[in-house]
Amino acid sequence: MSEFVAVGGCLCGAVRFGVKEKLAPVGFCHCSRCRRVSGTGSNAVLNIRRDRFEWLSGEDQVQVYATPAGWKSLFCRTCGCPVPHILSDGQRVLIPAGALDGDPDLAISGHIFVGSKARWEVIADGSPQFDAWPS
Ligand SMILES: [Zn+2]
Ligand SMILES: [Zn+2]
């Protein structure tokens, strides 16, 4: 396991993955779709290079839901937890921050789609905020 700087997985343990070399900062998306998928105010993800990511188990347990417009949510077919999402360009992976084992010391990159965030959510860190995509 020492080749990984962090490992993680879903609640039932079917899906497991590792991250090599270094962890990216965590970014938050406050859009209405990420609120639904996360069940809370925002989605917290690490955007890492594909070559730093490795499935350890359960890649075949990943269920994909796509909206008619093509926006995708990936989750474990048994426990429903969000799981890593290899982007369509094949170069980057979005990793749910809460899926990492333990409590890695992550930097915060910022917040996007703050313009559509829920009124009850308070952003308390000092990282950059963008109304939609970063300019
Ligand atoms: Zn699971
Ligand atoms: Zn979003």
GROMACS .gro file of N, CA, C and O and ligand atoms in nm:
model
  542
    1MET      N    1   0.082  -0.120   0.000
    1MET     CA    2   0.000   0.000   0.000
    1MET      C    3   0.086   0.125   0.000
    1MET      O    4   0.036   0.234  -0.016
    2SER      N    5   0.215   0.112   0.021
    2SER     CA    6   0.298   0.230   0.040
    2SER      C    7   0.311   0.313  -0.087
    2SER      O    8   0.357   0.425  -0.082
    3GLU      N    9   0.273   0.256  -0.202
    3GLU     CA   10   0.278   0.338  -0.323
    3GLU      C   11   0.170   0.446  -0.324
    3GLU      O   12   0.172   0.537  -0.407
    4PHE      N   13   0.073   0.437  -0.231
    4PHE     CA   14  -0.036   0.534  -0.229
    4PHE      C   15  -0.018   0.637  -0.118
    4PHE      O   16   0.021   0.602  -0.008
    5VAL      N   17  -0.049   0.761  -0.150
    5VAL     CA   18  -0.050   0.865  -0.046
    5VAL      C   19  -0.184   0.868   0.025
    5VAL      O   20  -0.195   0.923   0.135
    6ALA      N   21  -0.286   0.810  -0.039
    6ALA     CA   22  -0.417   0.801   0.024
    6ALA      C   23  -0.494   0.689  -0.043
    6ALA      O   24  -0.474   0.659  -0.161
    7VAL      N   25  -0.582   0.625   0.035
    7VAL     CA   26  -0.674   0.527  -0.021
    7VAL      C   27  -0.813   0.564   0.028
    7VAL      O   28  -0.830   0.642   0.121
    8GLY      N   29  -0.913   0.507  -0.039
    8GLY     CA   30  -1.049   0.537   0.002
    8GLY      C   31  -1.146   0.438  -0.058
    8GLY      O   32  -1.105   0.343  -0.127
    9GLY      N   33  -1.274   0.459  -0.029
    9GLY     CA   34  -1.374   0.369  -0.082
    9GLY      C   35  -1.513   0.408  -0.036
    9GLY      O   36  -1.532   0.510   0.030
   10CYS      N   37  -1.608   0.324  -0.073
   10CYS     CA   38  -1.748   0.350  -0.041
   10CYS      C   39  -1.782   0.288   0.096
   10CYS      O   40  -1.699   0.221   0.158
   11LEU      N   41  -1.904   0.310   0.140
   11LEU     CA   42  -1.944   0.265   0.273
   11LEU      C   43  -1.943   0.113   0.287
   11LEU      O   44  -1.901   0.059   0.390
   12CYS      N   45  -1.987   0.041   0.186
   12CYS     CA   46  -1.995  -0.105   0.197
   12CYS      C   47  -1.860  -0.171   0.170
   12CYS      O   48  -1.843  -0.290   0.198
   13GLY      N   49  -1.764  -0.097   0.113
   13GLY     CA   50  -1.631  -0.150   0.089
   13GLY      C   51  -1.613  -0.219  -0.045
   13GLY      O   52  -1.503  -0.265  -0.075
   14ALA      N   53  -1.717  -0.225  -0.128
   14ALA     CA   54  -1.704  -0.290  -0.258
   14ALA      C   55  -1.609  -0.212  -0.349
   14ALA      O   56  -1.528  -0.270  -0.421
   15VAL      N   57  -1.621  -0.078  -0.347
   15VAL     CA   58  -1.537   0.006  -0.433
   15VAL      C   59  -1.422   0.060  -0.350
   15VAL      O   60  -1.442   0.124  -0.246
   16ARG      N   61  -1.298   0.032  -0.394
   16ARG     CA   62  -1.178   0.083  -0.327
   16ARG      C   63  -1.084   0.141  -0.432
   16ARG      O   64  -1.077   0.092  -0.545
   17PHE      N   65  -1.010   0.244  -0.392
   17PHE     CA   66  -0.918   0.308  -0.486
   17PHE      C   67  -0.800   0.366  -0.410
   17PHE      O   68  -0.805   0.383  -0.287
   18GLY      N   69  -0.693   0.399  -0.484
   18GLY     CA   70  -0.576   0.461  -0.425
   18GLY      C   71  -0.531   0.581  -0.508
   18GLY      O   72  -0.557   0.587  -0.629
   19VAL      N   73  -0.464   0.675  -0.440
   19VAL     CA   74  -0.407   0.793  -0.505
   19VAL      C   75  -0.256   0.789  -0.485
   19VAL      O   76  -0.209   0.769  -0.373
   20LYS      N   77  -0.182   0.808  -0.596
   20LYS     CA   78  -0.037   0.803  -0.591
   20LYS      C   79   0.024   0.943  -0.596
   20LYS      O   80  -0.035   1.035  -0.651
   21GLU      N   81   0.141   0.955  -0.543
   21GLU     CA   82   0.229   1.074  -0.552
   21GLU      C   83   0.182   1.190  -0.468
   21GLU      O   84   0.249   1.229  -0.374
   22LYS      N   85   0.068   1.252  -0.503
   22LYS     CA   86   0.024   1.362  -0.416
   22LYS      C   87  -0.125   1.385  -0.430
   22LYS      O   88  -0.185   1.356  -0.533
   23LEU      N   89  -0.181   1.441  -0.324
   23LEU     CA   90  -0.324   1.472  -0.323
   23LEU      C   91  -0.346   1.613  -0.375
   23LEU      O   92  -0.269   1.704  -0.343
   24ALA      N   93  -0.450   1.631  -0.453
   24ALA     CA   94  -0.488   1.764  -0.500
   24ALA      C   95  -0.566   1.833  -0.388
   24ALA      O   96  -0.616   1.769  -0.296
   25PRO      N   97  -0.577   1.967  -0.395
   25PRO     CA   98  -0.665   2.036  -0.300
   25PRO      C   99  -0.811   1.999  -0.326
   25PRO      O  100  -0.845   1.950  -0.434
   26VAL      N  101  -0.894   2.024  -0.227
   26VAL     CA  102  -1.036   1.993  -0.243
   26VAL      C  103  -1.110   2.118  -0.289
   26VAL      O  104  -1.086   2.228  -0.241
   27GLY      N  105  -1.198   2.100  -0.387
   27GLY     CA  106  -1.281   2.208  -0.437
   27GLY      C  107  -1.427   2.176  -0.413
   27GLY      O  108  -1.467   2.058  -0.412
   28PHE      N  109  -1.506   2.280  -0.393
   28PHE     CA  110  -1.648   2.262  -0.361
   28PHE      C  111  -1.734   2.316  -0.474
   28PHE      O  112  -1.711   2.428  -0.522
   29CYS      N  113  -1.835   2.238  -0.515
   29CYS     CA  114  -1.933   2.288  -0.612
   29CYS      C  115  -2.069   2.297  -0.543
   29CYS      O  116  -2.115   2.200  -0.485
   30HIS      N  117  -2.128   2.416  -0.553
   30HIS     CA  118  -2.254   2.444  -0.482
   30HIS      C  119  -2.374   2.443  -0.576
   30HIS      O  120  -2.481   2.494  -0.539
   31CYS      N  121  -2.360   2.388  -0.696
   31CYS     CA  122  -2.472   2.392  -0.793
   31CYS      C  123  -2.585   2.300  -0.746
   31CYS      O  124  -2.567   2.214  -0.659
   32SER      N  125  -2.702   2.318  -0.806
   32SER     CA  126  -2.820   2.244  -0.760
   32SER      C  127  -2.805   2.093  -0.783
   32SER      O  128  -2.855   2.013  -0.704
   33ARG      N  129  -2.734   2.052  -0.888
   33ARG     CA  130  -2.716   1.908  -0.913
   33ARG      C  131  -2.624   1.847  -0.807
   33ARG      O  132  -2.651   1.739  -0.754
   34CYS      N  133  -2.514   1.918  -0.774
   34CYS     CA  134  -2.422   1.865  -0.673
   34CYS      C  135  -2.489   1.862  -0.536
   34CYS      O  136  -2.458   1.775  -0.454
   35ARG      N  137  -2.581   1.957  -0.511
   35ARG     CA  138  -2.653   1.952  -0.383
   35ARG      C  139  -2.739   1.826  -0.375
   35ARG      O  140  -2.744   1.758  -0.273
   36ARG      N  141  -2.807   1.793  -0.483
   36ARG     CA  142  -2.891   1.671  -0.482
   36ARG      C  143  -2.806   1.546  -0.466
   36ARG      O  144  -2.840   1.457  -0.387
   37VAL      N  145  -2.698   1.537  -0.543
   37VAL     CA  146  -2.615   1.417  -0.541
   37VAL      C  147  -2.548   1.397  -0.405
   37VAL      O  148  -2.535   1.285  -0.357
   38SER      N  149  -2.508   1.508  -0.342
   38SER     CA  150  -2.439   1.498  -0.213
   38SER      C  151  -2.537   1.490  -0.097
   38SER      O  152  -2.502   1.445   0.011
   39GLY      N  153  -2.659   1.540  -0.117
   39GLY     CA  154  -2.755   1.546  -0.008
   39GLY      C  155  -2.727   1.659   0.089
   39GLY      O  156  -2.792   1.669   0.193
   40THR      N  157  -2.629   1.744   0.056
   40THR     CA  158  -2.598   1.857   0.144
   40THR      C  159  -2.564   1.978   0.058
   40THR      O  160  -2.599   1.983  -0.059
   41GLY      N  161  -2.496   2.079   0.119
   41GLY     CA  162  -2.482   2.207   0.051
   41GLY      C  163  -2.391   2.208  -0.070
   41GLY      O  164  -2.403   2.294  -0.156
   42SER      N  165  -2.299   2.114  -0.076
   42SER     CA  166  -2.205   2.115  -0.189
   42SER      C  167  -2.140   1.979  -0.204
   42SER      O  168  -2.146   1.895  -0.115
   43ASN      N  169  -2.078   1.961  -0.320
   43ASN     CA  170  -1.996   1.845  -0.348
   43ASN      C  171  -1.851   1.883  -0.321
   43ASN      O  172  -1.808   1.990  -0.361
   44ALA      N  173  -1.776   1.799  -0.253
   44ALA     CA  174  -1.635   1.825  -0.225
   44ALA      C  175  -1.552   1.721  -0.300
   44ALA      O  176  -1.563   1.602  -0.271
   45VAL      N  177  -1.473   1.766  -0.398
   45VAL     CA  178  -1.397   1.671  -0.480
   45VAL      C  179  -1.253   1.715  -0.500
   45VAL      O  180  -1.221   1.833  -0.498
   46LEU      N  181  -1.167   1.615  -0.518
   46LEU     CA  182  -1.028   1.637  -0.558
   46LEU      C  183  -1.018   1.604  -0.706
   46LEU      O  184  -1.060   1.497  -0.749
   47ASN      N  185  -0.963   1.697  -0.783
   47ASN     CA  186  -0.946   1.676  -0.926
   47ASN      C  187  -0.800   1.636  -0.948
   47ASN      O  188  -0.709   1.719  -0.937
   48ILE      N  189  -0.777   1.506  -0.975
   48ILE     CA  190  -0.639   1.459  -0.986
   48ILE      C  191  -0.611   1.401  -1.124
   48ILE      O  192  -0.703   1.367  -1.199
   49ARG      N  193  -0.482   1.389  -1.155
   49ARG     CA  194  -0.442   1.328  -1.281
   49ARG      C  195  -0.477   1.181  -1.282
   49ARG      O  196  -0.460   1.111  -1.184
   50ARG      N  197  -0.524   1.133  -1.398
   50ARG     CA  198  -0.564   0.992  -1.412
   50ARG      C  199  -0.449   0.898  -1.377
   50ARG      O  200  -0.472   0.792  -1.319
   51ASP      N  201  -0.326   0.935  -1.412
   51ASP     CA  202  -0.214   0.843  -1.386
   51ASP      C  203  -0.175   0.838  -1.239
   51ASP      O  204  -0.088   0.762  -1.200
   52ARG      N  205  -0.238   0.921  -1.157
   52ARG     CA  206  -0.216   0.914  -1.012
   52ARG      C  207  -0.327   0.838  -0.942
   52ARG      O  208  -0.330   0.830  -0.819
   53PHE      N  209  -0.419   0.783  -1.021
   53PHE     CA  210  -0.536   0.716  -0.964
   53PHE      C  211  -0.535   0.569  -1.003
   53PHE      O  212  -0.500   0.534  -1.116
   54GLU      N  213  -0.575   0.482  -0.909
   54GLU     CA  214  -0.582   0.340  -0.939
   54GLU      C  215  -0.702   0.277  -0.869
   54GLU      O  216  -0.723   0.299  -0.749
   55TRP      N  217  -0.781   0.200  -0.944
   55TRP     CA  218  -0.887   0.121  -0.880
   55TRP      C  219  -0.821   0.006  -0.804
   55TRP      O  220  -0.734  -0.061  -0.857
   56LEU      N  221  -0.865  -0.021  -0.682
   56LEU     CA  222  -0.818  -0.138  -0.607
   56LEU      C  223  -0.920  -0.249  -0.612
   56LEU      O  224  -0.885  -0.367  -0.612
   57SER      N  225  -1.048  -0.213  -0.616
   57SER     CA  226  -1.153  -0.312  -0.633
   57SER      C  227  -1.283  -0.241  -0.670
   57SER      O  228  -1.299  -0.122  -0.646
   58GLY      N  229  -1.373  -0.318  -0.728
   58GLY     CA  230  -1.510  -0.272  -0.745
   58GLY      C  231  -1.537  -0.178  -0.860
   58GLY      O  232  -1.646  -0.119  -0.865
   59GLU      N  233  -1.444  -0.166  -0.955
   59GLU     CA  234  -1.474  -0.079  -1.070
   59GLU      C  235  -1.602  -0.125  -1.140
   59GLU      O  236  -1.679  -0.044  -1.190
   60ASP      N  237  -1.626  -0.257  -1.139
   60ASP     CA  238  -1.747  -0.311  -1.202
   60ASP      C  239  -1.872  -0.292  -1.115
   60ASP      O  240  -1.981  -0.329  -1.157
   61GLN      N  241  -1.855  -0.236  -0.997
   61GLN     CA  242  -1.970  -0.209  -0.909
   61GLN      C  243  -2.019  -0.065  -0.921
   61GLN      O  244  -2.110  -0.023  -0.851
   62VAL      N  245  -1.952   0.012  -1.009
   62VAL     CA  246  -1.987   0.154  -1.024
   62VAL      C  247  -2.108   0.168  -1.117
   62VAL      O  248  -2.109   0.116  -1.228
   63GLN      N  249  -2.209   0.235  -1.065
   63GLN     CA  250  -2.331   0.263  -1.141
   63GLN      C  251  -2.323   0.408  -1.188
   63GLN      O  252  -2.279   0.496  -1.114
   64VAL      N  253  -2.367   0.432  -1.311
   64VAL     CA  254  -2.365   0.568  -1.366
   64VAL      C  255  -2.508   0.614  -1.389
   64VAL      O  256  -2.589   0.540  -1.448
   65TYR      N  257  -2.540   0.734  -1.343
   65TYR     CA  258  -2.664   0.799  -1.381
   65TYR      C  259  -2.627   0.922  -1.462
   65TYR      O  260  -2.544   1.002  -1.417
   66ALA      N  261  -2.687   0.937  -1.578
   66ALA     CA  262  -2.662   1.057  -1.660
   66ALA      C  263  -2.793   1.129  -1.683
   66ALA      O  264  -2.895   1.066  -1.713
   67THR      N  265  -2.791   1.261  -1.667
   67THR     CA  266  -2.911   1.340  -1.700
   67THR      C  267  -2.926   1.344  -1.852
   67THR      O  268  -2.831   1.312  -1.925
   68PRO      N  269  -3.043   1.384  -1.902
   68PRO     CA  270  -3.058   1.396  -2.047
   68PRO      C  271  -2.952   1.486  -2.111
   68PRO      O  272  -2.912   1.465  -2.225
   69ALA      N  273  -2.902   1.584  -2.034
   69ALA     CA  274  -2.799   1.674  -2.088
   69ALA      C  275  -2.659   1.616  -2.077
   69ALA      O  276  -2.563   1.676  -2.123
   70GLY      N  277  -2.647   1.497  -2.016
   70GLY     CA  278  -2.517   1.431  -2.011
   70GLY      C  279  -2.437   1.453  -1.884
   70GLY      O  280  -2.324   1.406  -1.874
   71TRP      N  281  -2.494   1.523  -1.786
   71TRP     CA  282  -2.424   1.540  -1.656
   71TRP      C  283  -2.432   1.409  -1.580
   71TRP      O  284  -2.540   1.349  -1.572
   72LYS      N  285  -2.318   1.362  -1.528
   72LYS     CA  286  -2.313   1.227  -1.470
   72LYS      C  287  -2.290   1.226  -1.321
   72LYS      O  288  -2.213   1.306  -1.268
   73SER      N  289  -2.355   1.130  -1.256
   73SER     CA  290  -2.331   1.098  -1.116
   73SER      C  291  -2.291   0.951  -1.109
   73SER      O  292  -2.357   0.865  -1.168
   74LEU      N  293  -2.180   0.923  -1.041
   74LEU     CA  294  -2.132   0.786  -1.029
   74LEU      C  295  -2.139   0.743  -0.883
   74LEU      O  296  -2.100   0.819  -0.794
   75PHE      N  297  -2.189   0.622  -0.859
   75PHE     CA  298  -2.209   0.577  -0.721
   75PHE      C  299  -2.199   0.425  -0.714
   75PHE      O  300  -2.211   0.355  -0.815
   76CYS      N  301  -2.177   0.374  -0.592
   76CYS     CA  302  -2.170   0.230  -0.571
   76CYS      C  303  -2.309   0.170  -0.584
   76CYS      O  304  -2.404   0.218  -0.522
   77ARG      N  305  -2.321   0.063  -0.662
   77ARG     CA  306  -2.454   0.006  -0.686
   77ARG      C  307  -2.512  -0.062  -0.561
   77ARG      O  308  -2.632  -0.086  -0.556
   78THR      N  309  -2.429  -0.092  -0.462
   78THR     CA  310  -2.478  -0.154  -0.339
   78THR      C  311  -2.515  -0.051  -0.233
   78THR      O  312  -2.625  -0.055  -0.178
   79CYS      N  313  -2.423   0.040  -0.202
   79CYS     CA  314  -2.448   0.132  -0.090
   79CYS      C  315  -2.482   0.274  -0.134
   79CYS      O  316  -2.523   0.355  -0.051
   80GLY      N  317  -2.468   0.306  -0.262
   80GLY     CA  318  -2.511   0.436  -0.312
   80GLY      C  319  -2.415   0.551  -0.289
   80GLY      O  320  -2.446   0.665  -0.324
   81CYS      N  321  -2.299   0.523  -0.229
   81CYS     CA  322  -2.204   0.633  -0.203
   81CYS      C  323  -2.142   0.683  -0.334
   81CYS      O  324  -2.117   0.605  -0.425
   82PRO      N  325  -2.113   0.814  -0.340
   82PRO     CA  326  -2.041   0.865  -0.456
   82PRO      C  327  -1.902   0.802  -0.465
   82PRO      O  328  -1.838   0.778  -0.363
   83VAL      N  329  -1.857   0.774  -0.587
   83VAL     CA  330  -1.728   0.708  -0.610
   83VAL      C  331  -1.651   0.788  -0.715
   83VAL      O  332  -1.707   0.877  -0.780
   84PRO      N  333  -1.521   0.759  -0.733
   84PRO     CA  334  -1.442   0.835  -0.829
   84PRO      C  335  -1.502   0.834  -0.970
   84PRO      O  336  -1.561   0.735  -1.014
   85HIS      N  337  -1.483   0.946  -1.038
   85HIS     CA  338  -1.544   0.971  -1.168
   85HIS      C  339  -1.432   1.007  -1.266
   85HIS      O  340  -1.375   1.116  -1.257
   86ILE      N  341  -1.398   0.914  -1.355
   86ILE     CA  342  -1.298   0.943  -1.458
   86ILE      C  343  -1.365   1.028  -1.565
   86ILE      O  344  -1.465   0.987  -1.624
   87LEU      N  345  -1.313   1.148  -1.587
   87LEU     CA  346  -1.377   1.241  -1.679
   87LEU      C  347  -1.365   1.192  -1.822
   87LEU      O  348  -1.278   1.111  -1.855
   88SER      N  349  -1.452   1.243  -1.909
   88SER     CA  350  -1.463   1.189  -2.045
   88SER      C  351  -1.335   1.208  -2.126
   88SER      O  352  -1.312   1.133  -2.220
   89ASP      N  353  -1.249   1.304  -2.087
   89ASP     CA  354  -1.124   1.319  -2.161
   89ASP      C  355  -1.021   1.212  -2.122
   89ASP      O  356  -0.915   1.204  -2.185
   90GLY      N  357  -1.052   1.134  -2.016
   90GLY     CA  358  -0.961   1.028  -1.974
   90GLY      C  359  -0.837   1.075  -1.902
   90GLY      O  360  -0.752   0.994  -1.865
   91GLN      N  361  -0.824   1.206  -1.882
   91GLN     CA  362  -0.701   1.262  -1.825
   91GLN      C  363  -0.712   1.296  -1.677
   91GLN      O  364  -0.611   1.308  -1.609
   92ARG      N  365  -0.835   1.318  -1.630
   92ARG     CA  366  -0.855   1.363  -1.492
   92ARG      C  367  -0.959   1.275  -1.424
   92ARG      O  368  -1.045   1.216  -1.491
   93VAL      N  369  -0.952   1.269  -1.291
   93VAL     CA  370  -1.047   1.193  -1.210
   93VAL      C  371  -1.098   1.284  -1.100
   93VAL      O  372  -1.019   1.352  -1.033
   94LEU      N  373  -1.229   1.285  -1.077
   94LEU     CA  374  -1.288   1.357  -0.965
   94LEU      C  375  -1.308   1.257  -0.852
   94LEU      O  376  -1.378   1.157  -0.868
   95ILE      N  377  -1.245   1.284  -0.738
   95ILE     CA  378  -1.253   1.193  -0.624
   95ILE      C  379  -1.333   1.260  -0.513
   95ILE      O  380  -1.300   1.370  -0.470
   96PRO      N  381  -1.441   1.195  -0.465
   96PRO     CA  382  -1.516   1.253  -0.354
   96PRO      C  383  -1.426   1.263  -0.231
   96PRO      O  384  -1.371   1.162  -0.185
   97ALA      N  385  -1.412   1.385  -0.176
   97ALA     CA  386  -1.319   1.404  -0.065
   97ALA      C  387  -1.358   1.319   0.056
   97ALA      O  388  -1.272   1.267   0.126
   98GLY      N  389  -1.488   1.304   0.078
   98GLY     CA  390  -1.534   1.228   0.193
   98GLY      C  391  -1.516   1.079   0.180
   98GLY      O  392  -1.536   1.005   0.277
   99ALA      N  393  -1.477   1.031   0.062
   99ALA     CA  394  -1.455   0.888   0.042
   99ALA      C  395  -1.315   0.845   0.084
   99ALA      O  396  -1.287   0.725   0.091
  100LEU      N  397  -1.226   0.942   0.115
  100LEU     CA  398  -1.089   0.907   0.154
  100LEU      C  399  -1.087   0.852   0.296
  100LEU      O  400  -1.158   0.902   0.384
  101ASP      N  401  -1.005   0.750   0.317
  101ASP     CA  402  -0.990   0.694   0.451
  101ASP      C  403  -0.921   0.795   0.543
  101ASP      O  404  -0.834   0.871   0.498
  102GLY      N  405  -0.956   0.792   0.669
  102GLY     CA  406  -0.890   0.878   0.767
  102GLY      C  407  -0.926   1.024   0.744
  102GLY      O  408  -1.035   1.055   0.697
  103ASP      N  409  -0.832   1.110   0.774
  103ASP     CA  410  -0.857   1.254   0.762
  103ASP      C  411  -0.734   1.322   0.703
  103ASP      O  412  -0.658   1.387   0.774
  104PRO      N  413  -0.712   1.302   0.571
  104PRO     CA  414  -0.592   1.361   0.510
  104PRO      C  415  -0.594   1.514   0.521
  104PRO      O  416  -0.701   1.576   0.520
  105ASP      N  417  -0.475   1.571   0.531
  105ASP     CA  418  -0.462   1.716   0.546
  105ASP      C  419  -0.472   1.780   0.407
  105ASP      O  420  -0.373   1.796   0.338
  106LEU      N  421  -0.592   1.817   0.368
  106LEU     CA  422  -0.616   1.869   0.233
  106LEU      C  423  -0.621   2.022   0.234
  106LEU      O  424  -0.683   2.082   0.321
  107ALA      N  425  -0.556   2.082   0.133
  107ALA     CA  426  -0.574   2.225   0.111
  107ALA      C  427  -0.710   2.245   0.042
  107ALA      O  428  -0.768   2.150  -0.013
  108ILE      N  429  -0.762   2.367   0.045
  108ILE     CA  430  -0.889   2.400  -0.021
  108ILE      C  431  -0.859   2.490  -0.140
  108ILE      O  432  -0.794   2.593  -0.126
  109SER      N  433  -0.907   2.447  -0.259
  109SER     CA  434  -0.879   2.529  -0.378
  109SER      C  435  -0.981   2.640  -0.395
  109SER      O  436  -0.947   2.748  -0.443
  110GLY      N  437  -1.107   2.614  -0.360
  110GLY     CA  438  -1.208   2.718  -0.374
  110GLY      C  439  -1.347   2.663  -0.393
  110GLY      O  440  -1.370   2.542  -0.379
  111HIS      N  441  -1.439   2.754  -0.424
  111HIS     CA  442  -1.581   2.722  -0.433
  111HIS      C  443  -1.636   2.770  -0.566
  111HIS      O  444  -1.615   2.887  -0.603
  112ILE      N  445  -1.706   2.681  -0.638
  112ILE     CA  446  -1.767   2.723  -0.764
  112ILE      C  447  -1.920   2.714  -0.753
  112ILE      O  448  -1.974   2.647  -0.665
  113PHE      N  449  -1.987   2.785  -0.844
  113PHE     CA  450  -2.134   2.795  -0.846
  113PHE      C  451  -2.190   2.844  -0.712
  113PHE      O  452  -2.297   2.802  -0.669
  114VAL      N  453  -2.113   2.937  -0.653
  114VAL     CA  454  -2.159   2.999  -0.528
  114VAL      C  455  -2.286   3.082  -0.554
  114VAL      O  456  -2.369   3.099  -0.466
  115GLY      N  457  -2.299   3.128  -0.679
  115GLY     CA  458  -2.418   3.207  -0.714
  115GLY      C  459  -2.547   3.129  -0.702
  115GLY      O  460  -2.655   3.188  -0.694
  116SER      N  461  -2.541   2.996  -0.700
  116SER     CA  462  -2.664   2.918  -0.685
  116SER      C  463  -2.664   2.835  -0.556
  116SER      O  464  -2.741   2.740  -0.543
  117LYS      N  465  -2.580   2.872  -0.460
  117LYS     CA  466  -2.576   2.793  -0.337
  117LYS      C  467  -2.702   2.814  -0.254
  117LYS      O  468  -2.772   2.915  -0.268
  118ALA      N  469  -2.729   2.716  -0.167
  118ALA     CA  470  -2.845   2.726  -0.077
  118ALA      C  471  -2.822   2.837   0.025
  118ALA      O  472  -2.709   2.854   0.073
  119ARG      N  473  -2.929   2.910   0.060
  119ARG     CA  474  -2.914   3.021   0.156
  119ARG      C  475  -2.870   2.972   0.294
  119ARG      O  476  -2.809   3.045   0.369
  120TRP      N  477  -2.904   2.846   0.326
  120TRP     CA  478  -2.870   2.795   0.459
  120TRP      C  479  -2.726   2.750   0.470
  120TRP      O  480  -2.680   2.713   0.578
  121GLU      N  481  -2.652   2.750   0.358
  121GLU     CA  482  -2.513   2.706   0.366
  121GLU      C  483  -2.420   2.825   0.387
  121GLU      O  484  -2.429   2.925   0.315
  122VAL      N  485  -2.330   2.814   0.485
  122VAL     CA  486  -2.234   2.919   0.516
  122VAL      C  487  -2.096   2.872   0.474
  122VAL      O  488  -2.051   2.765   0.514
  123ILE      N  489  -2.028   2.951   0.390
  123ILE     CA  490  -1.891   2.920   0.350
  123ILE      C  491  -1.798   2.992   0.447
  123ILE      O  492  -1.798   3.115   0.455
  124ALA      N  493  -1.721   2.915   0.522
  124ALA     CA  494  -1.647   2.974   0.634
  124ALA      C  495  -1.497   2.985   0.609
  124ALA      O  496  -1.426   3.043   0.691
  125ASP      N  497  -1.446   2.927   0.498
  125ASP     CA  498  -1.302   2.941   0.474
  125ASP      C  499  -1.276   3.062   0.384
  125ASP      O  500  -1.368   3.118   0.327
  126GLY      N  501  -1.150   3.100   0.373
  126GLY     CA  502  -1.115   3.221   0.299
  126GLY      C  503  -1.071   3.195   0.156
  126GLY      O  504  -1.011   3.282   0.093
  127SER      N  505  -1.101   3.075   0.101
  127SER     CA  506  -1.054   3.043  -0.033
  127SER      C  507  -1.139   3.114  -0.139
  127SER      O  508  -1.248   3.164  -0.109
  128PRO      N  509  -1.092   3.120  -0.265
  128PRO     CA  510  -1.165   3.193  -0.370
  128PRO      C  511  -1.306   3.138  -0.393
  128PRO      O  512  -1.329   3.017  -0.384
  129GLN      N  513  -1.398   3.230  -0.424
  129GLN     CA  514  -1.536   3.193  -0.455
  129GLN      C  515  -1.572   3.248  -0.594
  129GLN      O  516  -1.536   3.360  -0.627
  130PHE      N  517  -1.643   3.165  -0.670
  130PHE     CA  518  -1.686   3.204  -0.804
  130PHE      C  519  -1.836   3.184  -0.817
  130PHE      O  520  -1.888   3.082  -0.772
  131ASP      N  521  -1.904   3.278  -0.883
  131ASP     CA  522  -2.049   3.267  -0.902
  131ASP      C  523  -2.084   3.142  -0.983
  131ASP      O  524  -2.186   3.079  -0.957
  132ALA      N  525  -2.001   3.111  -1.082
  132ALA     CA  526  -2.021   2.991  -1.164
  132ALA      C  527  -1.883   2.925  -1.181
  132ALA      O  528  -1.818   2.893  -1.083
  133TRP      N  529  -1.840   2.905  -1.305
  133TRP     CA  530  -1.705   2.851  -1.328
  133TRP      C  531  -1.601   2.955  -1.292
  133TRP      O  532  -1.628   3.075  -1.299
  134PRO      N  533  -1.479   2.911  -1.257
  134PRO     CA  534  -1.372   3.009  -1.231
  134PRO      C  535  -1.346   3.093  -1.356
  134PRO      O  536  -1.350   3.039  -1.467
  135SER      N  537  -1.321   3.222  -1.337
  135SER     CA  538  -1.298   3.310  -1.453
  135SER      C  539  -1.156   3.291  -1.506
  135SER      O  540  -1.071   3.235  -1.441
  136ZN      ZN  541  -2.052   0.047  -0.166
  137ZN      ZN  542  -2.194   2.110  -0.923
   0.00000   0.00000   0.00000
